[in-house]
Tab-separated table of C-alpha atoms in Angstrom:
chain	number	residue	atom	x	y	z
Q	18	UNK	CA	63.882	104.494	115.753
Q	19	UNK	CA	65.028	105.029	112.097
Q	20	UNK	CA	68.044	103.413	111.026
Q	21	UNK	CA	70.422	104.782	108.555
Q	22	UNK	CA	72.673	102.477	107.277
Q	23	UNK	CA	77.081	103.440	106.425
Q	24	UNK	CA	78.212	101.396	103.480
Q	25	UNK	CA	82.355	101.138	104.404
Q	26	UNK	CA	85.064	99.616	102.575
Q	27	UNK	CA	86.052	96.435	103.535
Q	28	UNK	CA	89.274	96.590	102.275
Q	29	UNK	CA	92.804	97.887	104.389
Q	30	UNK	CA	94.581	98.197	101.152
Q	31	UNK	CA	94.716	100.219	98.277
Q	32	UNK	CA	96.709	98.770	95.039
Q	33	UNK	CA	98.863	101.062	93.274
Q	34	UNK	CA	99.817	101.019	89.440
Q	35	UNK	CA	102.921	99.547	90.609
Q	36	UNK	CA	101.245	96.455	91.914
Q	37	UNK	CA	102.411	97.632	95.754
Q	38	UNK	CA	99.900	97.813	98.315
Q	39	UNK	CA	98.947	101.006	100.040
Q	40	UNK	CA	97.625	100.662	103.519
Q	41	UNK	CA	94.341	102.373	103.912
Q	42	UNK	CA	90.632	101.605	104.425
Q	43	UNK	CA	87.573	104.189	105.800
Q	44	UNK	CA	88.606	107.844	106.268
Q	45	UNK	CA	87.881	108.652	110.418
Q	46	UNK	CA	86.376	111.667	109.919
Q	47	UNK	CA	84.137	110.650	107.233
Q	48	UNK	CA	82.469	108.677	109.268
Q	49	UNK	CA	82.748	110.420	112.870
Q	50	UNK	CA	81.282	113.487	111.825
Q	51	UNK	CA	78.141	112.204	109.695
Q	52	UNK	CA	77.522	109.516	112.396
Q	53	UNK	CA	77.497	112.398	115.174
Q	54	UNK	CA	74.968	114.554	113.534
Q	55	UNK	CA	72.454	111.643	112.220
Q	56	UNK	CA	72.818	110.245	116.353
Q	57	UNK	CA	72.163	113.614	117.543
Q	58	UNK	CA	69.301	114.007	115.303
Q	59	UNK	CA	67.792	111.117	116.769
Q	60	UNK	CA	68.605	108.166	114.103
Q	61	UNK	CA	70.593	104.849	114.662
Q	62	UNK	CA	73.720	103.976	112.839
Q	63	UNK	CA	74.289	100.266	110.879
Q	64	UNK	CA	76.787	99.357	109.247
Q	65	UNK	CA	76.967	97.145	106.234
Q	66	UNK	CA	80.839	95.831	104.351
Q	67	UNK	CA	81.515	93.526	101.499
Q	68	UNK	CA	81.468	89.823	103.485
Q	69	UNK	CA	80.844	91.788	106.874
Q	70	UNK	CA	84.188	92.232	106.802
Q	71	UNK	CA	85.344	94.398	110.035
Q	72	UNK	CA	86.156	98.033	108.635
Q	73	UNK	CA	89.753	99.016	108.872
Q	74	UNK	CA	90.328	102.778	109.599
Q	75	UNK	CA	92.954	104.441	107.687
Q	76	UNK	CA	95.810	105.264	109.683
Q	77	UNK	CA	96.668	108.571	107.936
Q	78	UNK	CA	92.829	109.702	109.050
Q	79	UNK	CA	94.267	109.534	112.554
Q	80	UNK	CA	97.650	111.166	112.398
Q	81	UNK	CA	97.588	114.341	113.790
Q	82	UNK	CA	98.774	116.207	110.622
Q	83	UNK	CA	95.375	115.202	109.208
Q	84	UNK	CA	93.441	116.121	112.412
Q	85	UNK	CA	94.397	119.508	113.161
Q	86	UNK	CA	96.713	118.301	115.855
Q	87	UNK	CA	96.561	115.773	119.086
Q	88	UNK	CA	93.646	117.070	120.575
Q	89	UNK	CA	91.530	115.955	117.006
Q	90	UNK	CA	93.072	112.816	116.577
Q	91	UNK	CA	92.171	111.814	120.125
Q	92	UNK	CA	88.781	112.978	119.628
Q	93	UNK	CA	88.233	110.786	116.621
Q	94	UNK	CA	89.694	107.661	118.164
Q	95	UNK	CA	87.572	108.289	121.030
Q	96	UNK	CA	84.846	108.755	118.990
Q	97	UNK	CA	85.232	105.396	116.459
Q	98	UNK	CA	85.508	103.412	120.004
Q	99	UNK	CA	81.931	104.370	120.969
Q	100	UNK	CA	80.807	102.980	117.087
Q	101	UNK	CA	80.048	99.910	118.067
Q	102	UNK	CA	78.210	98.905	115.020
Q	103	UNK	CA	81.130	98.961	113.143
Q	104	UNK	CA	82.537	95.580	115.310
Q	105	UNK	CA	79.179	93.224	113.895
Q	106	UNK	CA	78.486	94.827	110.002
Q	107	UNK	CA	76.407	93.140	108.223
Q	108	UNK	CA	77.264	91.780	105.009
Q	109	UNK	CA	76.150	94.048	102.339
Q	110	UNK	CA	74.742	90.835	100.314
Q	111	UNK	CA	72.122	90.329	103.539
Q	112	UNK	CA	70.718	94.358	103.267
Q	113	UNK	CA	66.898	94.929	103.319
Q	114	UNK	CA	67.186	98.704	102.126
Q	115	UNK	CA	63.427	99.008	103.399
Q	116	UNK	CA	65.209	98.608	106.869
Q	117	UNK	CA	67.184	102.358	106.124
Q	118	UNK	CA	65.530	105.360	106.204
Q	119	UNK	CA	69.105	106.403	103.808
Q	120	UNK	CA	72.182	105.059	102.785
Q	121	UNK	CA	75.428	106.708	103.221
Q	122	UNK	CA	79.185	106.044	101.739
Q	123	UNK	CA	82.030	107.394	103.683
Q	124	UNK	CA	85.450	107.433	101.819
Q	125	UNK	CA	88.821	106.837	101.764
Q	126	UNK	CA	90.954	105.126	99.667
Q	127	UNK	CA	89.109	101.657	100.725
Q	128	UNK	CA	86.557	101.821	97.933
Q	129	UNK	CA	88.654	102.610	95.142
Q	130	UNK	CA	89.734	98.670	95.753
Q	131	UNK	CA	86.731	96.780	96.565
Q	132	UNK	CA	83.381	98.437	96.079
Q	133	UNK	CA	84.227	100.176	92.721
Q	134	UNK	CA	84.219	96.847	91.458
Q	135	UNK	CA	81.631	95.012	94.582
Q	136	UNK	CA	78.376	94.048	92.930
Q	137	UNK	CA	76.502	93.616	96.155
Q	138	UNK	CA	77.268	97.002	96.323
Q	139	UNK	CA	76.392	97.797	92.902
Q	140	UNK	CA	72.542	95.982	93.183
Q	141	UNK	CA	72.061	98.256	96.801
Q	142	UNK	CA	72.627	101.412	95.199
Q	143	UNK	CA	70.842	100.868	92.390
Q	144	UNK	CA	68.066	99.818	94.492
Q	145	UNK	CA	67.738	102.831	96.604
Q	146	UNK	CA	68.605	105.523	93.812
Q	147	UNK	CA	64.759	103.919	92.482
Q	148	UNK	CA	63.342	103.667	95.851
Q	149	UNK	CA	63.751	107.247	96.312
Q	150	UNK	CA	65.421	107.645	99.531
Q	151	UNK	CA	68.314	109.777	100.250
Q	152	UNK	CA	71.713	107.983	99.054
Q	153	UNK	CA	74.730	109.770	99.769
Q	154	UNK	CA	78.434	109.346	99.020
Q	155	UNK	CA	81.276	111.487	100.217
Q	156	UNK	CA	85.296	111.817	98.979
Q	157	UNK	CA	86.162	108.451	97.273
Q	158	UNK	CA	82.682	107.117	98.286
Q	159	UNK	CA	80.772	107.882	94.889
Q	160	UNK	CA	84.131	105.302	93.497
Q	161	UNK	CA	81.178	102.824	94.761
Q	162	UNK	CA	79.202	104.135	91.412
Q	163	UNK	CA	81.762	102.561	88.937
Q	164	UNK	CA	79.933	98.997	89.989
Q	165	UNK	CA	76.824	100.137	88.688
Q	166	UNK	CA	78.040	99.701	84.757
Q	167	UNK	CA	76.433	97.219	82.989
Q	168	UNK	CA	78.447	95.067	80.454
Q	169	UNK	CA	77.794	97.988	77.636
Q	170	UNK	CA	79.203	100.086	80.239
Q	171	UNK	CA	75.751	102.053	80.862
Q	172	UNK	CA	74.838	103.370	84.340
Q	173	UNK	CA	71.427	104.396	86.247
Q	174	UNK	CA	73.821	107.558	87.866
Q	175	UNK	CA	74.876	108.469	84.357
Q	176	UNK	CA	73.193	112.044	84.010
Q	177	UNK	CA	73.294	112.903	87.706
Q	178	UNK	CA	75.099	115.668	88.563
Q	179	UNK	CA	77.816	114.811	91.948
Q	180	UNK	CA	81.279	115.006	93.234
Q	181	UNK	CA	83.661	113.230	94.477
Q	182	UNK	CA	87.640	113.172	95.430
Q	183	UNK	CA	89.011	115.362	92.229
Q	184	UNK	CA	91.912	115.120	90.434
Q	185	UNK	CA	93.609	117.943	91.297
Q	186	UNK	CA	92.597	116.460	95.356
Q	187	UNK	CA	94.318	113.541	94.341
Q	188	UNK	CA	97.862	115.239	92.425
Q	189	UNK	CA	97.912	117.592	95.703
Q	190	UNK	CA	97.686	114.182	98.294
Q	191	UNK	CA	100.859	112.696	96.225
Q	192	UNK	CA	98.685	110.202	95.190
Q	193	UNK	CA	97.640	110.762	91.427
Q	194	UNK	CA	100.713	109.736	89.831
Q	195	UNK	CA	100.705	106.766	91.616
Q	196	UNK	CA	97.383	105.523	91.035
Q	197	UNK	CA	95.985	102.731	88.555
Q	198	UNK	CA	93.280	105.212	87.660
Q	199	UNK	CA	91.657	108.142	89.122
Q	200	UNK	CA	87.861	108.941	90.491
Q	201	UNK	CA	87.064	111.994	88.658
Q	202	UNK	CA	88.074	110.697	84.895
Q	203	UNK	CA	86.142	107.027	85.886
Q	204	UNK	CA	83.041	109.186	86.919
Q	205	UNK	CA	83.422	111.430	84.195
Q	206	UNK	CA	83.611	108.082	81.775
Q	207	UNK	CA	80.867	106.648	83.507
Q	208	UNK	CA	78.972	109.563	82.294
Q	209	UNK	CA	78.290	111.231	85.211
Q	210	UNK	CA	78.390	115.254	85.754
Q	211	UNK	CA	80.998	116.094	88.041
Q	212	UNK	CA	81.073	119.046	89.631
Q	213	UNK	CA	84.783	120.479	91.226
Q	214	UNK	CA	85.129	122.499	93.558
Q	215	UNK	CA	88.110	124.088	95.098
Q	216	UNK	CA	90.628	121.444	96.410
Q	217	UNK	CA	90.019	120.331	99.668
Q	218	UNK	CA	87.100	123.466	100.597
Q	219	UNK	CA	83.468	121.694	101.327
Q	220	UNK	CA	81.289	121.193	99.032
Q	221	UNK	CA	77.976	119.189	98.052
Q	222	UNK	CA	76.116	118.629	95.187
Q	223	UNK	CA	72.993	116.844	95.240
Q	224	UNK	CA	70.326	115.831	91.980
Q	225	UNK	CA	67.719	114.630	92.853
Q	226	UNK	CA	68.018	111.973	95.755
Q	227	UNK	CA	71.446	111.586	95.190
Q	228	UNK	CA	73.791	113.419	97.050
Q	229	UNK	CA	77.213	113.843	97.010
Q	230	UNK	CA	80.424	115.784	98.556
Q	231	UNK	CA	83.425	116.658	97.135
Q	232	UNK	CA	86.512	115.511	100.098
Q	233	UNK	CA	86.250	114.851	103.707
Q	234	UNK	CA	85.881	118.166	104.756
Q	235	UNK	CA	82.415	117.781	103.279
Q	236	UNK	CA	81.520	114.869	105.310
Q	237	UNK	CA	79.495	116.715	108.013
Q	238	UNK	CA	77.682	119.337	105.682
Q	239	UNK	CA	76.630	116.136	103.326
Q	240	UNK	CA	75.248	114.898	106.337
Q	241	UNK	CA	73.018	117.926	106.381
Q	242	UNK	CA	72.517	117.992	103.415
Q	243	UNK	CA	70.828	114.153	104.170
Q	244	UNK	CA	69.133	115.277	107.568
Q	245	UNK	CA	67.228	118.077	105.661
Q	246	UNK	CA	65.824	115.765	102.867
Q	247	UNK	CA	64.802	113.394	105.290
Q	248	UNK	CA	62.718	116.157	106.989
């Protein structure tokens, strides 16, 4: 059965400009719904973290604020407990990318501390933006990008159009002024195309084989968005 393989943060903090530590780690949703629709369309699910690390899943993901009330946030915990893949990862240092049909980067804040900067990470995206599979990133995902800089600060993704958690995302979360830096400028410096859409409404963007969505609400159509290239 093909295998598509969920690149997660292996963080359960997120360090603010103030040096304090923000609990956070994998957005539920940004995982749960992408994971639902590549099952149901008949692929398997691994999961890869810096280390192999266990994923930790952001509290605020499940709060029922965030979840459009009880009902959702019991769905999603019900769902993440039937994930078992994400108990064993695999260490993102051990991936054979010709094992994945595509590779896909759920957010949360998680990745704005470890894989921005993770060059395991950096060396498996690199790899399958040339090997011509479909490589997606959703939300703070594409923050995994940043790694791929060389020392004169040049990227393979520089030129692509994507999109990713925006600014104004960020200021309306509570979040910007708080932060040591934020996604869209670092993408924007990286010399990537970024692409905003309206705060917190889906949207995708995808050049070539990359593909990427703007917030989690775009989680599930990115998936589609995968799902139909790998048709």
């Amino acid at each position: 059965m093909p295998t598509i393989l969920f690149v997660l943060t292996g963080t359960d903090h997120w360090t603010l400009a103030d040096g304090t530590r923000h609990p956070t780690g994998f957005w539920a949703d940004e995982v749960v719904a992408p994971w639902n629709l590549f099952t149901e369309a008949g692929y398997e699910v691994e999961v890869a973290t810096p280390g192999a690390v266990v994923p930790t899943v952001d509290a605020m993901s499940l709060d029922p604020s965030f979840t459009g009330g009880a009902e959702g946030a019991a769905r999603l915990r019900a769902a993440l407990d039937t994930m078992t893949p994400l108990l064993r990862p695999r260490s993102l240092a051990d991936v054979d990318l010709d094992a994945y049909a595509a590779v896909f980067y759920p957010g949360g804040h998680g990745p704005m501390e470890d894989l921005s900067r993770d060059p395991d990470s950096a060396a498996l995206l690199t790899r399958a933006l040339a090997s011509g599979r479909p490589l997606a990133l959703v939300c703070h995902g594409p923050a995994a990008l940043l790694a791929t800089a060389d020392a004169d600060g040049k990227s393979p993704f520089a030129g692509y159009r994507l999109t990713g958690f925006t600014n104004a995302e960020e200021t309306q979360s509570g979040f910007a002024s708080r932060a040591p830096w934020l996604l869209q400028d670092r993408l924007t410096a990286l010399g990537a195309d970024v692409r905003e859409g309206e705060p917190w409404a889906p949207k995708t963007v995808s050049d070539r084989t990359l593909h990427t969505g703007q917030n989690p609400a775009s989680a599930g159509p990115l998936a589609e968005v995968v799902l139909g290239a790998l048709r």
